[in-house]
Coordinates of C-alpha atoms in Angstrom, one line a residue:
Chain A
M1 CA 71.5 -72.2 -25.8
T2 CA 75.0 -72.3 -23.5
D3 CA 75.8 -71.6 -20.5
S4 CA 77.5 -68.6 -21.0
I5 CA 76.1 -65.1 -21.9
S6 CA 77.1 -63.7 -25.2
I7 CA 78.0 -60.0 -24.7
I8 CA 78.9 -57.8 -28.0
V9 CA 80.9 -54.5 -27.1
V10 CA 80.9 -51.8 -29.3
E11 CA 84.0 -49.9 -28.5
A12 CA 86.1 -48.6 -30.9
D13 CA 89.8 -47.8 -29.4
A14 CA 90.9 -51.2 -29.6
D15 CA 93.3 -50.8 -26.1
R16 CA 90.1 -50.3 -24.2
A17 CA 88.0 -52.7 -25.9
V18 CA 90.8 -55.2 -24.8
Q19 CA 90.3 -53.3 -21.1
I20 CA 87.0 -53.7 -21.3
A21 CA 87.1 -57.5 -22.3
N22 CA 88.9 -58.6 -20.1
S23 CA 87.0 -57.1 -17.0
L24 CA 84.6 -59.0 -18.0
K25 CA 85.8 -62.4 -18.2
E26 CA 86.4 -61.7 -14.8
A27 CA 83.5 -61.3 -14.1
G28 CA 81.9 -64.5 -15.5
E29 CA 81.3 -67.2 -18.1
C30 CA 81.3 -65.3 -21.5
E31 CA 81.7 -64.7 -24.9
I32 CA 82.9 -61.2 -26.6
Q33 CA 82.8 -59.9 -29.6
I34 CA 84.2 -56.6 -30.3
I35 CA 82.6 -54.0 -32.7
S36 CA 85.3 -51.0 -33.3
E37 CA 83.0 -50.0 -37.1
P38 CA 79.5 -48.1 -36.6
T39 CA 77.9 -49.3 -39.9
A40 CA 78.3 -52.7 -39.4
L41 CA 76.0 -52.3 -36.0
S42 CA 73.3 -53.6 -36.6
R43 CA 73.9 -56.4 -39.0
R44 CA 76.4 -57.8 -36.7
I45 CA 73.6 -57.6 -33.8
R46 CA 71.8 -59.4 -35.8
E47 CA 73.8 -62.3 -36.6
V48 CA 75.4 -62.4 -32.7
Q49 CA 72.3 -61.9 -31.6
P50 CA 73.6 -61.0 -28.1
D51 CA 72.4 -61.4 -24.5
V52 CA 74.1 -57.9 -24.1
V53 CA 75.4 -55.2 -25.9
L54 CA 77.9 -52.4 -24.0
I55 CA 78.2 -49.6 -25.7
D56 CA 79.6 -45.9 -24.8
I57 CA 77.7 -43.2 -23.3
E58 CA 79.1 -40.4 -25.5
N59 CA 79.1 -43.1 -28.9
P60 CA 77.0 -41.6 -31.3
S61 CA 76.5 -44.6 -33.0
R62 CA 74.4 -45.4 -30.0
D63 CA 70.6 -44.2 -31.2
M64 CA 71.3 -47.3 -34.0
L65 CA 70.8 -49.5 -30.7
E66 CA 67.3 -48.1 -29.6
G67 CA 65.5 -49.4 -32.6
L68 CA 66.5 -53.1 -31.9
A69 CA 63.5 -52.3 -29.1
L70 CA 61.3 -52.6 -32.8
A71 CA 62.4 -55.6 -33.5
S72 CA 58.9 -58.0 -33.2
G73 CA 59.8 -61.3 -36.1
P74 CA 60.0 -64.0 -35.5
M75 CA 64.3 -64.6 -35.7
E76 CA 64.6 -61.0 -33.9
R77 CA 64.9 -61.6 -29.9
P78 CA 63.2 -58.2 -28.5
V79 CA 65.8 -56.3 -26.9
A80 CA 64.6 -54.7 -22.8
M81 CA 66.5 -50.4 -23.3
F82 CA 69.0 -49.7 -21.7
V83 CA 69.4 -52.1 -18.5
D84 CA 67.3 -54.1 -16.0
R85 CA 64.1 -52.0 -15.6
S86 CA 63.9 -53.5 -12.0
D87 CA 67.0 -52.0 -10.8
A88 CA 66.7 -48.8 -11.1
G89 CA 69.9 -48.0 -8.8
L90 CA 72.4 -50.1 -11.1
S91 CA 70.8 -47.7 -14.5
T92 CA 71.6 -44.3 -12.6
A93 CA 75.4 -46.3 -12.4
A94 CA 75.4 -47.4 -14.9
I95 CA 74.6 -43.9 -16.7
E96 CA 77.2 -41.9 -14.1
A97 CA 80.3 -44.5 -15.2
G98 CA 78.7 -43.6 -18.6
V99 CA 77.9 -47.4 -20.6
S100 CA 74.3 -47.8 -21.5
A101 CA 73.7 -51.8 -21.8
Y102 CA 71.4 -53.4 -24.0
V103 CA 69.7 -57.0 -22.6
V104 CA 68.2 -59.1 -23.9
D105 CA 64.4 -59.6 -22.3
G106 CA 64.6 -62.7 -20.2
L107 CA 68.0 -62.9 -19.4
R108 CA 67.8 -64.0 -15.4
P109 CA 69.0 -60.6 -13.1
D110 CA 71.8 -62.7 -10.9
R111 CA 73.7 -63.8 -14.3
L112 CA 73.7 -60.1 -15.6
R113 CA 74.4 -58.3 -12.6
P114 CA 77.7 -59.5 -12.7
I115 CA 78.8 -58.3 -16.4
L116 CA 77.3 -55.6 -15.4
D117 CA 78.5 -54.3 -12.3
A118 CA 81.9 -55.3 -13.9
A119 CA 81.5 -53.0 -16.9
I120 CA 80.6 -50.0 -14.2
A121 CA 83.6 -50.1 -12.5
R122 CA 85.4 -50.6 -15.9
F123 CA 83.8 -47.4 -17.5
R124 CA 84.1 -45.7 -14.5
M125 CA 88.1 -45.9 -14.3
F126 CA 88.2 -44.9 -18.2
Q127 CA 85.5 -41.7 -17.4
R128 CA 89.0 -40.7 -14.6
M129 CA 91.2 -41.1 -17.3
R130 CA 89.4 -39.3 -19.4
K131 CA 88.5 -36.2 -16.0
E132 CA 92.2 -36.5 -15.0
L133 CA 93.7 -36.0 -18.6
S134 CA 91.6 -33.0 -19.4
E135 CA 92.1 -31.8 -15.8
T136 CA 96.2 -32.1 -16.8
K137 CA 96.0 -30.3 -19.5
R138 CA 94.2 -27.8 -18.3
A139 CA 96.6 -27.1 -15.0
L140 CA 99.1 -27.0 -18.0
E141 CA 98.0 -24.7 -20.1
E142 CA 96.9 -22.2 -17.2
R143 CA 100.7 -22.3 -16.4
K144 CA 101.6 -21.4 -20.2
V145 CA 98.7 -18.1 -19.7
I146 CA 99.9 -17.0 -16.1
D147 CA 104.1 -17.4 -17.4
R148 CA 103.2 -15.2 -20.5
A149 CA 101.2 -12.5 -18.5
K150 CA 103.5 -12.5 -15.8
G151 CA 106.7 -11.8 -18.5
M152 CA 104.3 -8.8 -19.3
I153 CA 104.4 -7.3 -16.1
M154 CA 107.7 -8.2 -15.5
K155 CA 108.8 -6.2 -18.4
A156 CA 106.0 -3.4 -18.3
R157 CA 106.4 -2.4 -14.6
G158 CA 110.5 -3.5 -14.3
V159 CA 109.6 -6.8 -11.5
D160 CA 111.5 -9.9 -11.1
E161 CA 109.3 -12.9 -11.4
D162 CA 108.0 -13.6 -7.7
E163 CA 107.2 -9.1 -7.4
A164 CA 105.0 -9.9 -10.9
Y165 CA 103.1 -12.8 -9.8
A166 CA 102.5 -10.9 -6.5
I167 CA 100.5 -8.6 -8.8
L168 CA 98.9 -10.5 -10.4
R169 CA 98.0 -12.8 -7.6
K170 CA 96.7 -9.5 -5.7
A171 CA 95.0 -8.9 -8.8
A172 CA 92.8 -12.0 -8.8
M173 CA 91.7 -11.6 -5.0
D174 CA 90.8 -7.7 -5.7
Q175 CA 88.2 -8.9 -7.9
G176 CA 87.3 -11.9 -6.8
K177 CA 89.1 -14.3 -10.0
R178 CA 91.8 -17.3 -10.0
V179 CA 94.8 -16.3 -10.8
A180 CA 94.6 -18.0 -14.6
E181 CA 91.5 -16.0 -15.0
V182 CA 93.5 -13.0 -14.5
A183 CA 96.0 -13.5 -16.7
Q184 CA 94.0 -14.6 -19.5
A185 CA 92.7 -11.5 -19.7
L186 CA 96.5 -9.7 -19.3
V187 CA 96.7 -12.0 -22.5
T188 CA 94.0 -11.4 -24.4
A189 CA 94.1 -7.4 -23.9
A190 CA 97.8 -7.1 -25.1
G191 CA 96.7 -8.7 -28.2
L192 CA 94.1 -7.0 -28.5
L193 CA 96.3 -3.8 -28.5
S194 CA 99.6 -4.8 -30.3
Chain B
M1 CA 68.4 -13.3 -5.1
K2 CA 70.7 -15.5 -6.7
A3 CA 69.6 -17.2 -10.4
T4 CA 68.4 -21.1 -9.3
E5 CA 70.8 -23.5 -11.9
L6 CA 68.4 -26.3 -14.1
S7 CA 71.2 -28.2 -16.6
I8 CA 69.2 -28.5 -19.8
G9 CA 70.3 -31.6 -22.2
F10 CA 70.5 -30.9 -25.8
M11 CA 71.8 -32.1 -29.2
P12 CA 73.3 -29.3 -32.2
L13 CA 70.7 -28.5 -34.0
T14 CA 68.9 -25.2 -35.8
D15 CA 65.8 -26.1 -33.4
A16 CA 68.1 -26.0 -29.7
A17 CA 67.8 -22.4 -29.9
P18 CA 64.9 -21.1 -27.8
L19 CA 66.7 -22.8 -25.1
I20 CA 70.4 -21.4 -26.2
V21 CA 68.9 -18.0 -26.6
A22 CA 66.5 -18.2 -23.2
Q23 CA 70.1 -18.1 -21.9
E24 CA 72.0 -16.2 -23.6
M25 CA 69.8 -13.4 -24.0
G26 CA 68.8 -12.9 -20.0
F27 CA 65.0 -14.6 -21.3
A28 CA 65.9 -17.3 -18.3
E29 CA 67.6 -14.4 -15.5
E30 CA 64.5 -12.5 -16.3
E31 CA 62.7 -15.4 -14.3
G32 CA 65.8 -16.7 -12.0
L33 CA 66.9 -19.2 -14.2
R34 CA 70.6 -19.8 -15.4
L35 CA 70.7 -22.8 -17.4
D36 CA 73.6 -25.2 -17.7
L37 CA 73.4 -25.8 -21.5
R38 CA 74.7 -29.2 -22.0
R39 CA 75.4 -31.6 -25.7
A40 CA 74.1 -34.5 -26.2
P41 CA 76.3 -37.0 -27.9
S42 CA 72.7 -39.1 -29.6
W43 CA 68.6 -38.3 -28.7
S44 CA 68.9 -41.9 -26.6
S45 CA 71.8 -40.4 -24.0
L46 CA 69.8 -37.2 -23.7
R47 CA 66.8 -39.3 -22.4
D48 CA 68.5 -41.2 -20.5
M49 CA 70.4 -38.3 -18.8
L50 CA 66.6 -36.8 -18.5
S51 CA 65.2 -40.1 -17.5
F52 CA 67.8 -40.7 -14.7
G53 CA 67.8 -36.4 -13.5
Q54 CA 71.2 -35.9 -14.7
V55 CA 69.3 -33.2 -16.3
D56 CA 66.6 -31.1 -15.3
A57 CA 65.2 -30.5 -18.9
A58 CA 65.4 -31.7 -21.8
H59 CA 65.4 -30.6 -25.6
M60 CA 63.5 -33.7 -27.0
L61 CA 62.2 -34.8 -30.2
S62 CA 58.4 -34.6 -30.1
P63 CA 57.6 -38.7 -29.7
V64 CA 60.2 -39.7 -27.6
P65 CA 58.0 -38.9 -24.3
I66 CA 55.0 -40.8 -25.9
A67 CA 56.8 -43.2 -27.4
A68 CA 57.9 -43.7 -23.3
A69 CA 54.4 -43.7 -22.1
L70 CA 53.5 -46.5 -24.2
G71 CA 57.2 -48.6 -23.0
Y72 CA 59.5 -48.0 -25.8
G73 CA 62.7 -46.3 -25.0
G74 CA 64.0 -46.0 -22.1
A75 CA 63.2 -47.4 -19.1
G76 CA 63.4 -44.5 -16.7
A77 CA 60.9 -42.3 -15.9
P78 CA 58.1 -40.8 -17.5
L79 CA 58.6 -38.4 -19.7
S80 CA 56.6 -34.8 -19.8
A81 CA 56.4 -32.1 -22.6
V82 CA 55.5 -28.9 -21.4
S83 CA 55.4 -26.5 -24.1
V84 CA 56.8 -27.1 -28.3
L85 CA 60.1 -25.9 -29.1
S86 CA 59.5 -25.6 -32.6
A87 CA 57.5 -26.3 -35.9
N88 CA 59.4 -28.4 -39.4
G89 CA 62.4 -28.0 -39.5
N90 CA 63.5 -30.5 -40.9
V91 CA 64.6 -31.7 -44.3
I92 CA 64.5 -34.9 -47.6
G93 CA 67.5 -35.0 -48.7
V94 CA 69.4 -38.0 -51.9
S95 CA 72.3 -39.0 -52.6
R96 CA 73.4 -37.4 -55.2
A97 CA 73.6 -40.7 -56.9
L98 CA 69.4 -40.4 -56.8
E99 CA 69.7 -36.3 -57.4
E100 CA 71.4 -37.4 -61.1
K101 CA 68.6 -40.3 -61.0
L102 CA 65.3 -38.0 -60.6
R103 CA 67.0 -35.2 -63.0
A104 CA 66.8 -38.1 -65.6
L105 CA 63.4 -38.4 -64.4
G106 CA 62.9 -35.1 -65.6
H107 CA 62.2 -34.1 -61.9
D108 CA 62.3 -30.6 -61.2
F109 CA 63.7 -30.4 -57.3
D110 CA 60.7 -27.4 -56.7
F111 CA 61.4 -27.9 -52.6
E112 CA 57.5 -27.7 -52.5
D113 CA 55.6 -30.7 -53.9
A114 CA 55.7 -33.5 -51.9
G115 CA 53.3 -35.1 -54.0
K116 CA 55.3 -34.8 -56.9
A117 CA 58.7 -35.6 -55.2
G118 CA 58.1 -38.9 -53.7
K119 CA 56.5 -39.9 -56.7
A120 CA 59.3 -39.5 -58.1
L121 CA 61.5 -41.0 -55.5
I122 CA 59.2 -43.9 -55.4
A123 CA 59.9 -44.5 -59.8
A124 CA 63.8 -43.8 -59.2
T125 CA 64.0 -45.8 -56.2
G126 CA 63.0 -49.3 -57.8
Q127 CA 62.6 -52.0 -55.0
T128 CA 64.0 -50.5 -51.6
L129 CA 65.0 -46.7 -50.1
R130 CA 67.5 -46.9 -47.7
I131 CA 66.9 -43.6 -45.4
G132 CA 68.2 -42.5 -42.5
V133 CA 66.6 -40.9 -39.6
P134 CA 67.7 -39.7 -36.4
F135 CA 66.0 -41.9 -33.8
P136 CA 63.2 -44.9 -34.1
F137 CA 60.8 -41.7 -32.5
S138 CA 61.1 -38.7 -34.5
M139 CA 58.6 -36.7 -35.9
H140 CA 61.7 -37.3 -39.6
A141 CA 60.1 -41.5 -39.2
E142 CA 56.5 -40.2 -38.8
L143 CA 57.1 -37.6 -42.1
V144 CA 58.8 -40.3 -43.5
F145 CA 56.2 -43.3 -43.4
Y146 CA 53.0 -41.0 -43.8
W147 CA 54.5 -39.8 -46.9
L148 CA 55.6 -43.1 -49.1
S149 CA 52.9 -44.5 -47.7
A150 CA 49.8 -42.5 -49.2
L151 CA 51.9 -42.6 -51.9
G152 CA 51.2 -46.3 -51.9
F153 CA 54.9 -47.7 -51.5
A154 CA 55.1 -50.4 -49.4
V155 CA 55.5 -49.3 -45.9
P156 CA 57.3 -50.6 -44.1
E157 CA 58.3 -53.2 -45.7
A158 CA 59.9 -51.6 -49.0
V159 CA 61.7 -48.5 -46.9
E160 CA 64.5 -49.4 -45.2
V161 CA 64.9 -47.4 -42.3
R162 CA 68.7 -46.5 -40.8
T163 CA 69.7 -44.6 -37.2
V164 CA 72.2 -42.2 -38.2
P165 CA 72.5 -38.9 -35.4
P166 CA 72.2 -35.8 -36.8
P167 CA 76.2 -34.6 -36.9
L168 CA 76.9 -38.7 -39.1
M169 CA 74.7 -38.0 -41.9
A170 CA 76.7 -36.5 -44.5
E171 CA 78.7 -39.1 -43.5
A172 CA 76.1 -41.9 -43.7
I173 CA 75.2 -40.7 -47.3
A174 CA 78.9 -40.3 -48.8
A175 CA 79.9 -43.8 -47.4
G176 CA 76.4 -45.3 -49.9
E177 CA 75.3 -46.5 -46.6
I178 CA 71.7 -44.7 -47.1
D179 CA 69.7 -43.4 -50.4
A180 CA 68.4 -41.2 -48.8
F181 CA 67.6 -38.8 -45.6
C182 CA 65.2 -37.0 -43.7
V183 CA 66.8 -34.8 -40.4
G184 CA 66.6 -31.3 -38.8
E185 CA 69.3 -28.6 -40.0
P186 CA 71.9 -27.5 -40.5
W187 CA 72.5 -31.4 -41.4
G188 CA 71.0 -31.9 -44.2
T189 CA 72.7 -28.0 -45.2
K190 CA 76.0 -30.2 -44.4
A191 CA 75.7 -33.0 -46.7
V192 CA 74.8 -30.3 -49.8
E193 CA 78.1 -28.1 -48.6
N194 CA 79.9 -31.9 -48.6
N195 CA 78.4 -32.3 -52.2
V196 CA 77.3 -35.3 -51.2
G197 CA 73.3 -35.4 -51.5
A198 CA 70.4 -32.3 -53.0
L199 CA 67.5 -31.4 -50.7
L200 CA 64.3 -33.0 -52.4
L201 CA 61.8 -31.7 -50.1
P202 CA 61.3 -29.7 -46.8
G203 CA 59.2 -31.7 -43.5
K204 CA 57.0 -29.0 -43.9
A205 CA 56.0 -30.0 -47.7
I206 CA 54.6 -33.7 -45.8
W207 CA 52.8 -31.4 -43.2
S208 CA 52.3 -28.3 -42.5
F209 CA 52.9 -27.4 -39.2
S210 CA 54.5 -30.4 -37.3
P211 CA 55.8 -30.1 -34.0
E212 CA 58.8 -31.0 -33.7
K213 CA 61.2 -30.6 -31.0
V214 CA 59.6 -30.5 -27.2
L215 CA 60.2 -28.9 -23.9
A216 CA 60.5 -32.7 -22.2
V217 CA 61.4 -32.7 -17.9
R218 CA 60.3 -35.1 -16.1
S219 CA 56.7 -36.1 -15.4
D220 CA 57.4 -36.1 -10.9
W221 CA 59.7 -33.1 -11.3
A222 CA 56.8 -31.3 -13.2
E223 CA 54.7 -31.7 -10.5
T224 CA 56.9 -31.3 -7.2
E225 CA 58.8 -28.5 -9.1
T226 CA 55.5 -26.2 -10.6
S227 CA 57.4 -22.6 -9.9
L228 CA 60.4 -23.4 -11.8
T229 CA 58.4 -25.2 -14.4
E230 CA 56.9 -22.1 -15.2
R231 CA 59.4 -19.9 -15.4
L232 CA 60.9 -21.9 -17.4
I233 CA 58.2 -22.3 -20.1
R234 CA 58.3 -18.6 -19.2
A235 CA 61.9 -17.9 -20.5
V236 CA 61.9 -20.4 -23.0
W237 CA 58.3 -19.0 -24.8
R238 CA 59.7 -15.4 -24.4
A239 CA 63.1 -16.4 -26.2
G240 CA 60.7 -17.7 -29.2
R241 CA 58.9 -15.2 -29.5
W242 CA 62.9 -13.2 -29.8
L243 CA 64.2 -15.9 -32.5
G244 CA 60.3 -15.2 -34.1
D245 CA 61.8 -11.3 -35.0
P246 CA 63.1 -11.5 -38.7
D247 CA 65.6 -8.8 -37.4
S248 CA 66.6 -11.2 -34.6
R249 CA 68.6 -13.3 -37.1
M250 CA 71.7 -12.5 -37.2
L251 CA 72.6 -12.7 -33.4
A252 CA 70.7 -15.8 -33.0
T253 CA 72.5 -17.4 -35.8
E254 CA 76.2 -16.2 -34.9
M255 CA 75.5 -18.0 -31.3
L256 CA 74.2 -20.9 -32.6
A257 CA 77.0 -21.0 -34.9
R258 CA 79.8 -20.8 -31.4
K259 CA 81.8 -24.1 -30.5
T260 CA 80.2 -25.5 -27.2
Y261 CA 76.5 -25.0 -29.5
L262 CA 76.9 -26.8 -32.7
D263 CA 80.1 -25.7 -34.0
L264 CA 79.6 -24.8 -37.8
S265 CA 79.9 -21.7 -40.2
P266 CA 77.0 -19.3 -39.2
D267 CA 76.8 -19.7 -43.2
L268 CA 75.2 -23.2 -42.3
V269 CA 73.4 -22.2 -39.6
E270 CA 70.9 -19.1 -41.2
R271 CA 69.7 -21.0 -44.2
A272 CA 67.6 -22.7 -41.8
L273 CA 66.3 -19.6 -39.8
S274 CA 66.3 -17.4 -43.4
G275 CA 64.5 -20.0 -44.7
R276 CA 66.6 -19.8 -48.1
L277 CA 68.0 -22.9 -48.2
V278 CA 70.6 -24.3 -50.9
I279 CA 69.5 -27.9 -52.3
S280 CA 71.5 -29.2 -54.1
S281 CA 75.9 -28.5 -55.2
K282 CA 74.6 -26.6 -58.4
G283 CA 73.6 -23.8 -55.3
E284 CA 69.9 -23.7 -56.6
E285 CA 69.3 -21.7 -54.0
R286 CA 64.6 -22.7 -53.1
S287 CA 62.7 -20.1 -50.4
V288 CA 60.5 -21.8 -47.5
P289 CA 58.6 -19.3 -45.6
G290 CA 57.8 -20.8 -42.1
F291 CA 61.0 -23.1 -42.6
V292 CA 61.0 -23.7 -39.0
E293 CA 58.6 -22.1 -36.5
F294 CA 59.6 -20.9 -32.6
Y295 CA 56.1 -18.3 -32.4
H296 CA 54.2 -17.4 -35.1
G297 CA 50.6 -19.3 -34.7
A298 CA 50.9 -20.2 -31.0
A299 CA 53.9 -22.4 -32.7
G300 CA 55.3 -23.4 -28.6
F301 CA 51.4 -24.6 -27.9
P302 CA 51.4 -28.3 -26.9
W303 CA 47.7 -29.1 -29.1
R304 CA 46.9 -32.7 -27.3
S305 CA 45.7 -33.5 -30.9
Q306 CA 49.3 -33.6 -32.4
A307 CA 50.2 -35.9 -29.2
E308 CA 47.2 -37.7 -29.9
W309 CA 48.2 -37.9 -33.7
I310 CA 51.5 -39.3 -32.6
A311 CA 50.6 -42.3 -30.9
L312 CA 48.6 -43.2 -33.3
R313 CA 50.7 -43.4 -35.7
L314 CA 53.7 -45.4 -33.1
A315 CA 50.4 -48.1 -31.9
E316 CA 49.8 -49.1 -35.3
R317 CA 53.2 -49.5 -36.3
I318 CA 54.1 -51.3 -33.0
G319 CA 50.6 -53.1 -32.6
R320 CA 49.4 -51.0 -30.2
D321 CA 45.2 -50.0 -28.7
P322 CA 44.8 -46.1 -30.7
R323 CA 42.4 -45.3 -28.5
A324 CA 44.9 -46.4 -24.7
A325 CA 48.2 -44.6 -26.7
A326 CA 45.6 -42.0 -27.6
L327 CA 44.8 -41.1 -23.7
A328 CA 48.5 -41.9 -22.8
A329 CA 49.2 -39.2 -25.1
R330 CA 47.4 -36.7 -22.7
Q331 CA 48.4 -37.3 -20.4
V332 CA 52.1 -36.6 -21.8
C333 CA 51.2 -33.6 -23.4
R334 CA 50.7 -31.0 -20.8
T335 CA 48.8 -28.2 -22.2
D336 CA 47.6 -27.6 -18.6
L337 CA 51.0 -26.6 -17.4
Y338 CA 52.0 -24.1 -20.9
R339 CA 48.4 -22.5 -20.2
R340 CA 49.0 -21.7 -16.4
A341 CA 52.7 -20.4 -17.3
L342 CA 52.2 -18.2 -19.8
Q343 CA 48.7 -16.5 -17.6
G344 CA 49.3 -13.1 -17.2
T345 CA 51.8 -12.5 -20.3
S346 CA 51.1 -11.8 -23.6
A347 CA 51.5 -14.8 -24.6
D348 CA 47.2 -15.1 -26.7
L349 CA 46.3 -18.8 -26.2
P350 CA 43.8 -20.4 -28.1
E351 CA 40.6 -21.7 -26.1
A352 CA 40.6 -25.3 -27.0
S353 CA 43.7 -27.3 -26.6
S354 CA 42.6 -30.7 -29.3
K355 CA 41.9 -29.4 -33.1
T356 CA 40.8 -31.7 -35.9
E357 CA 44.9 -31.6 -37.2
G358 CA 45.3 -31.2 -40.9
A359 CA 42.6 -28.5 -41.5
L360 CA 43.6 -25.8 -42.3
S361 CA 45.5 -24.7 -45.5
A362 CA 46.3 -21.3 -44.8
P363 CA 46.5 -19.7 -42.0
A364 CA 43.0 -18.8 -39.8
S365 CA 41.8 -17.7 -37.1
V366 CA 40.9 -19.0 -33.5
P367 CA 39.4 -18.4 -30.3
S368 CA 41.3 -17.3 -28.6
A369 CA 41.5 -15.2 -24.6
S370 CA 41.8 -11.6 -27.3
G371 CA 39.6 -13.5 -29.7
T372 CA 42.7 -12.3 -32.8
L373 CA 44.8 -15.9 -32.6
I374 CA 45.8 -16.7 -36.3
L375 CA 47.2 -20.2 -36.5
Q376 CA 49.2 -21.8 -39.4
Q377 CA 48.6 -23.1 -42.4
D378 CA 48.4 -26.9 -41.3
S379 CA 47.4 -29.1 -43.6
F380 CA 48.7 -32.3 -44.7
F381 CA 50.6 -32.7 -48.1
D382 CA 47.4 -35.1 -49.3
G383 CA 44.9 -32.7 -48.1
R384 CA 43.4 -35.4 -45.7
V385 CA 42.3 -34.3 -42.0
F386 CA 42.9 -36.2 -39.0
E387 CA 40.2 -35.9 -35.8
P388 CA 41.0 -36.1 -32.7
L389 CA 39.2 -37.6 -29.8
P390 CA 36.6 -35.3 -28.2
E391 CA 38.3 -33.5 -25.2

């Protein structure tokens, strides 16, 4: 047995996979294989016999890994579910970051720790990027709706843009709602009436 | 009073209905609760979300908390089943190729006789059968193993069980990765709709009243948040009662089909709720009364005997001491909490907490608080019965 830890990363997105692999290599001596096809998962894991399998929590194929815990044949290696049982803090951190790790029983915790820490940090970054992207998208969509609502008010009441926005803002404040919500309600209602 | 918010995880399946209805129809609100329903990508993620406290309660496969108690699957906190959410509701389906073979052998797809369908399937299969189930610890896996081994098929040697998440089952059978599947609705119907499979049997043809999903919470949460647990049990029980009324079907269908829940056409969702399933791409329809049950026959009652049955099947397969497994399963199954929560409601609960499983070949009345509780048929297709440990 070599000294380096053998890791399988299950990740369909090639860019993300490379980023994960790079982070792990910085964290310690390891051999990394990337699997992008869920169909090949069980077979490849049997072939490679990795020490650790890392997979995104959002990946539905993760359920396929659960059966590994039941592997009991002489050629198969027991896999501890999730991360090291003795370290609940690490498990929680992994879950919150959105990564699950399947770890072969008997892998020394001090060897595992840096690998998992690196994986967790990388997945946290992905999660932040995902969140930022969806927030940006939402902000853009809201801006569009507010613009449409402003246009309607300008037309219906013959006011300028600033005044239309002031009307929206006042309505929002009176109702305890966000400007975007009031704008959306107006756009929806107008759609029903036209 | 401001409602207490509980976060609840679910998988996109028809039998998540009691949780969705509890929130949407105001049963949760009646108990001062607001359910923040979160759709999970897979059963393992849902179990971990529950174990590590990201959700307070979850829609869960009935064997998962028991498997966790036996040390299988998940390394998180111990889990408790505080109510059954639904009985039955699965289908067994086959690929188009296997469907053709079965028809060539003269099988009529009566969607009823598990013995006949099983023998035909074994005859059509040859050496090995690749069958997809949603999770290694699931009623689906248990039903398939029970059914095929009772018919003399070499289980598990000749059965290659593949784990496929429910929403991917139709794709897996289309891609030829599996020959057959056992899955919760509407995902079997989806395979028929996509022209990639035919339905062979409803799960209830194998065991006519099997506990399918449970309401699971962390065991320590059930202890420290007694009031919340009881309120949640009541809200879910009322939702089940509402779902048990055929008049609720249309509204329930529309609710479940929504984007945030199942995100599928209402037409597909409706089939399981009405028990009228289209079983093949020829459009053949079969009617299965009680295809999925949320209320009648005390469907929500967490029978310890059912938990023991699951534990013994698991223990046998993974080589554990059966008695210890049965006792562990009893700890998981919180019949006591369920009874306490429903005290003072109109729920009629059985006097016993354990029963002989498989003894009822027709509905029968059993002793209960008001003396009129009718249990549904609960027989196994091969007529065997299961005696639990004495209470």
